[in-house]
Short mmCIF file of N, CA, C and O and ligand atoms in Angstrom, two decimals:
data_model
loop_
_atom_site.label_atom_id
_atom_site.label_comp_id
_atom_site.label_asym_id
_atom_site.label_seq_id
_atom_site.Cartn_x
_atom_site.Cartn_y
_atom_site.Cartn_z
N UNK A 7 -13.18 -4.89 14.24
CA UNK A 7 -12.95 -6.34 14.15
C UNK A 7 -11.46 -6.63 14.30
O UNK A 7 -11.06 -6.90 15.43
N UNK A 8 -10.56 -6.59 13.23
CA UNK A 8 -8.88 -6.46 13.30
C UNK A 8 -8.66 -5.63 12.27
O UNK A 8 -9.03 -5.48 11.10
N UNK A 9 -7.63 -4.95 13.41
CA UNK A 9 -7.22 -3.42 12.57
C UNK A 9 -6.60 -3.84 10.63
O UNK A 9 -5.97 -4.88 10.42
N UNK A 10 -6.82 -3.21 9.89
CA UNK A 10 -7.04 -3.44 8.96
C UNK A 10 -5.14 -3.10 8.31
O UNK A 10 -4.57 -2.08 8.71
N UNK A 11 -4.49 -3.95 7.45
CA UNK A 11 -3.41 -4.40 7.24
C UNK A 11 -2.86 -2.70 6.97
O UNK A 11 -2.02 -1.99 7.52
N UNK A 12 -3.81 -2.51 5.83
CA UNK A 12 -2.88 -1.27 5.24
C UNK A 12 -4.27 -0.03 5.86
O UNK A 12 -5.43 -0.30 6.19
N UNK A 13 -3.67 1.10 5.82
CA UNK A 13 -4.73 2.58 5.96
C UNK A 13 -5.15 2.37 4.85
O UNK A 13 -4.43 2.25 3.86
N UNK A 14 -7.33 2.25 4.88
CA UNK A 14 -7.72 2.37 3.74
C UNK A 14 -7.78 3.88 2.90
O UNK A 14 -8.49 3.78 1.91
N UNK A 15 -7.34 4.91 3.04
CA UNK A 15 -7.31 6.04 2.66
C UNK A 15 -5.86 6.26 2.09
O UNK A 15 -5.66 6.92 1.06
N UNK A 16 -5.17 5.84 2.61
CA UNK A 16 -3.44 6.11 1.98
C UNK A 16 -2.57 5.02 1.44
O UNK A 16 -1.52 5.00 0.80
N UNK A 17 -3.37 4.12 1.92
CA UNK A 17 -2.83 2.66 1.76
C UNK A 17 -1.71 2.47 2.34
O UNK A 17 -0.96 1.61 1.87
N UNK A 18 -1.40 3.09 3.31
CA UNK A 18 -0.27 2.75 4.34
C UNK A 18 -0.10 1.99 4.99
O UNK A 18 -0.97 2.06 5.86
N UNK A 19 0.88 0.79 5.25
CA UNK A 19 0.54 0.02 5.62
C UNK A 19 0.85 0.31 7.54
O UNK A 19 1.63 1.17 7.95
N UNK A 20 -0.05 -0.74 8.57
CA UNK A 20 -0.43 0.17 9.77
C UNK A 20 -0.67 -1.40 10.42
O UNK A 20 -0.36 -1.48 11.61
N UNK A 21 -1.05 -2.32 9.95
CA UNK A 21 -1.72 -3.44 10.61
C UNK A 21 -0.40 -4.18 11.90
O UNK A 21 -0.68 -4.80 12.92
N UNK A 22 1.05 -3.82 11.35
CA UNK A 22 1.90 -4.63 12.22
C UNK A 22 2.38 -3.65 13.53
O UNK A 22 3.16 -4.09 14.38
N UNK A 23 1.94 -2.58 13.58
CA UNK A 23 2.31 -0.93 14.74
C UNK A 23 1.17 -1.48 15.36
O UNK A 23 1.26 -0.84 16.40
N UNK A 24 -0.52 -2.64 15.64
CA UNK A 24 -1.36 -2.04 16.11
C UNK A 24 -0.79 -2.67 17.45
O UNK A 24 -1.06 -2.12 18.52
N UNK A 25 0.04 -3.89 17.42
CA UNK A 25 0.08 -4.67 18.88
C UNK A 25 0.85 -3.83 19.44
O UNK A 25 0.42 -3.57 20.57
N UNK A 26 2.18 -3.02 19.08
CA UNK A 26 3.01 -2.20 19.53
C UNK A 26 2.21 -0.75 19.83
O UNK A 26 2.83 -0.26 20.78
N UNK A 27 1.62 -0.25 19.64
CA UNK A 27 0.74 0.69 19.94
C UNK A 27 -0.54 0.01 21.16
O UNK A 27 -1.12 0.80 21.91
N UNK A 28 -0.75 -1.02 21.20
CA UNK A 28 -2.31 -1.34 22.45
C UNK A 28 -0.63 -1.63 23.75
O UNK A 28 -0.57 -1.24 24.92
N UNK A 29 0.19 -2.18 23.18
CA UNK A 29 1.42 -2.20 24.25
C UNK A 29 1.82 -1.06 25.13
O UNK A 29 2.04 -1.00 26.34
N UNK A 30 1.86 -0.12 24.10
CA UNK A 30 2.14 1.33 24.69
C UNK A 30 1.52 2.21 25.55
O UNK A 30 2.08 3.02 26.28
N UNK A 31 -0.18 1.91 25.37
CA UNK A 31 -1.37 2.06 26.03
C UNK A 31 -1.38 1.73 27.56
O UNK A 31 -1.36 2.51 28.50
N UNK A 32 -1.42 0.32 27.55
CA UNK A 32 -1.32 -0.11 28.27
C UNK A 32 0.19 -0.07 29.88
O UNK A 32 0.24 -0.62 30.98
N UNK A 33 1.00 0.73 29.22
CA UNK A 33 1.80 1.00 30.10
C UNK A 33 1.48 3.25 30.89
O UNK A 33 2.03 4.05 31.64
N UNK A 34 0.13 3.14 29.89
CA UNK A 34 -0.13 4.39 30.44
C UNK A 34 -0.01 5.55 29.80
O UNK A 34 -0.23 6.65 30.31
N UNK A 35 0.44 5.29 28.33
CA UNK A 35 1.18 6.26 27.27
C UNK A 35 -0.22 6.90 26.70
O UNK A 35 -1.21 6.18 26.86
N UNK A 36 -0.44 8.32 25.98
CA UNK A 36 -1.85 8.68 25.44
C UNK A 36 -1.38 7.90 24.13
O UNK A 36 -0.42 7.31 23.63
N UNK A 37 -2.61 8.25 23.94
CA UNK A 37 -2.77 7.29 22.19
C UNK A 37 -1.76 8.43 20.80
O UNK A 37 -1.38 8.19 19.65
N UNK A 38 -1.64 9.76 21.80
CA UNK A 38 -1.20 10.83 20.83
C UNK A 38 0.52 10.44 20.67
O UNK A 38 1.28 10.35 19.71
N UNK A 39 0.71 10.26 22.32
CA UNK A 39 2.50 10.24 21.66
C UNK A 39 2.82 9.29 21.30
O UNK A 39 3.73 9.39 20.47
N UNK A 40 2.23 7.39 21.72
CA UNK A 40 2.20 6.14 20.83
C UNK A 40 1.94 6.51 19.97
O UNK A 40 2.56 5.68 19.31
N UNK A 41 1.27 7.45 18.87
CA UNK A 41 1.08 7.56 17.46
C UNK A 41 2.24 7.88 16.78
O UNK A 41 2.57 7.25 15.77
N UNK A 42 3.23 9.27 17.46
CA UNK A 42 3.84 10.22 16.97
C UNK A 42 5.31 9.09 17.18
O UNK A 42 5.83 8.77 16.10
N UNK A 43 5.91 8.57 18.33
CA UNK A 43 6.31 7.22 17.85
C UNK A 43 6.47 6.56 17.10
O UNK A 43 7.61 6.26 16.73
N UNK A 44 5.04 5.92 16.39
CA UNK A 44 5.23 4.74 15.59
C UNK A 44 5.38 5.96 14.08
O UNK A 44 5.80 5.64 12.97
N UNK A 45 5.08 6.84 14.34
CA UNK A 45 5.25 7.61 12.73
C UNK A 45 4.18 7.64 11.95
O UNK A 45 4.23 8.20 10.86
N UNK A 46 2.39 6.65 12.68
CA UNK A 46 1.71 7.71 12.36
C UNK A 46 1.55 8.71 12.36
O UNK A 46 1.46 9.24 13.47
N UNK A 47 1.41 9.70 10.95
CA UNK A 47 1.07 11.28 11.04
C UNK A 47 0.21 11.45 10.42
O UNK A 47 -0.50 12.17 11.11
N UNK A 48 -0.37 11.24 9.33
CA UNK A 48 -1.73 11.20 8.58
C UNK A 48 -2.92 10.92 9.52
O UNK A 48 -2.97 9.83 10.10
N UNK A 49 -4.00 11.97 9.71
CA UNK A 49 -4.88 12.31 10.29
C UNK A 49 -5.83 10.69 10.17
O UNK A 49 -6.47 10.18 11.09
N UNK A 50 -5.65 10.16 8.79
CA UNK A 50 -6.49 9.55 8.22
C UNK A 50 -5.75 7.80 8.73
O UNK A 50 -6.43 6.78 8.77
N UNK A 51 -4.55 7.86 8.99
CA UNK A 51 -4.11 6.69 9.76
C UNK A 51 -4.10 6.11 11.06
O UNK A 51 -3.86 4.96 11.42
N UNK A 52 -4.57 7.76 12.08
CA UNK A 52 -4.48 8.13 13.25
C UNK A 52 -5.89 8.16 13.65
O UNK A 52 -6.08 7.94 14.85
N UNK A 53 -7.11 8.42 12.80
CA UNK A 53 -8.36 8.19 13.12
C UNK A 53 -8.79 6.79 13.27
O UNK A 53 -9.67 6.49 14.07
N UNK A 54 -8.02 5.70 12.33
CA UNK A 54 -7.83 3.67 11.93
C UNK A 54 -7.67 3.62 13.51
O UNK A 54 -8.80 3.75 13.99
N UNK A 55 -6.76 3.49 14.46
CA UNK A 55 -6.07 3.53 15.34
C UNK A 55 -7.12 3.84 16.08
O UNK A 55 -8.01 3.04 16.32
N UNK A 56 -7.07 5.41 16.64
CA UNK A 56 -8.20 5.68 17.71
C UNK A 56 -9.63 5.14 17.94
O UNK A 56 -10.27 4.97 18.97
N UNK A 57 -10.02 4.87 16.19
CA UNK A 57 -11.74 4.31 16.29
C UNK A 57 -11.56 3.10 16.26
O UNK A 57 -12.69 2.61 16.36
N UNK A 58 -10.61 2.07 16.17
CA UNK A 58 -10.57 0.89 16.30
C UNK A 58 -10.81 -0.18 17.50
O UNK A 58 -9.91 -0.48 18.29
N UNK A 59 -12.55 -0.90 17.59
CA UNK A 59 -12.41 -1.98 18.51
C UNK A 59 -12.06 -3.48 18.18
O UNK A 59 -12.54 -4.36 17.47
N UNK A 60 -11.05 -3.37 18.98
CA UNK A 60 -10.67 -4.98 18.55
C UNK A 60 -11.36 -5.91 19.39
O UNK A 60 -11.29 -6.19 20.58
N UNK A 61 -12.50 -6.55 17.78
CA UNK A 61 -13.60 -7.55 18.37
C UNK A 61 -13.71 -8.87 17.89
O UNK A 61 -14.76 -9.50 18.00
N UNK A 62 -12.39 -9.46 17.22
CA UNK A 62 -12.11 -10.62 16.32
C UNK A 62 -12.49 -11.48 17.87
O UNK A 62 -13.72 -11.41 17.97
N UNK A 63 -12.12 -12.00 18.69
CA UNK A 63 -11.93 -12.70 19.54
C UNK A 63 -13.83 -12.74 19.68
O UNK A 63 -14.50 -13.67 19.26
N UNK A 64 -14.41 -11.46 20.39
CA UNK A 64 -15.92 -11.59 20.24
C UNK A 64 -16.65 -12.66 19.16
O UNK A 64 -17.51 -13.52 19.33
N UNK A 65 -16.00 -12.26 18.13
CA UNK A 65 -16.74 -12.87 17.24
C UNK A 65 -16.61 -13.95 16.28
O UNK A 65 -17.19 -14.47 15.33
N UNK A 66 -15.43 -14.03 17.10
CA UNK A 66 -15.32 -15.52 16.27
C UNK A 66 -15.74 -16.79 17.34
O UNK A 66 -15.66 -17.97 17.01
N UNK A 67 -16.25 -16.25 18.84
CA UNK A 67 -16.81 -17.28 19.36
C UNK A 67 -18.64 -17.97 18.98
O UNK A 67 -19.45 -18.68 19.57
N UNK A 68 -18.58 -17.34 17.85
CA UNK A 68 -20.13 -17.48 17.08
C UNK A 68 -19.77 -17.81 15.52
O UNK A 68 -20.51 -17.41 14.61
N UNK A 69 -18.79 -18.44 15.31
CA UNK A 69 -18.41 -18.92 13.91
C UNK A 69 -19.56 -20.09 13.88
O UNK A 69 -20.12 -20.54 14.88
N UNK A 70 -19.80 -20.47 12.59
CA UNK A 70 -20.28 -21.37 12.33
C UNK A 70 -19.93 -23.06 12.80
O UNK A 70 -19.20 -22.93 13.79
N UNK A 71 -20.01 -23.68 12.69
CA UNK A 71 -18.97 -24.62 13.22
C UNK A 71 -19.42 -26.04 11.93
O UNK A 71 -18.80 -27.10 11.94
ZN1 ZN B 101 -3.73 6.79 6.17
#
């Protein structure tokens, strides 16, 4: 949905690296060295990141109104 503010496992916070990280992507970078970059290193901050679909936009075109 949207990447979630802090790592729920470490409580790190991760939510303001995600636009700077889909940035990095997008110029062709793997998701490994945009990680090692932003200074994710926790396996458990780096899994948030990789399994993350960002689907806020999807779904908020079915809000209630
Ligand atoms: Zn973490």
């Amino acid at each position: 949905m949207i990447i979630p503010i802090r790592c729920m496992s470490c409580s790190k916070p991760v939510g303001h690296l995600y636009e700077k990280y889909v940035k990095e992507l997008e110029k062709g970078k793997s998701p490994k060295q945009v990680m090692d970059e932003l200074g994710i290193k926790r396996y458990c901050c780096r899994g948030l990141f990789l399994s993350h679909v960002d689907l806020i936009d999807t779904v908020a075109r079915f809000k209630k109104s």
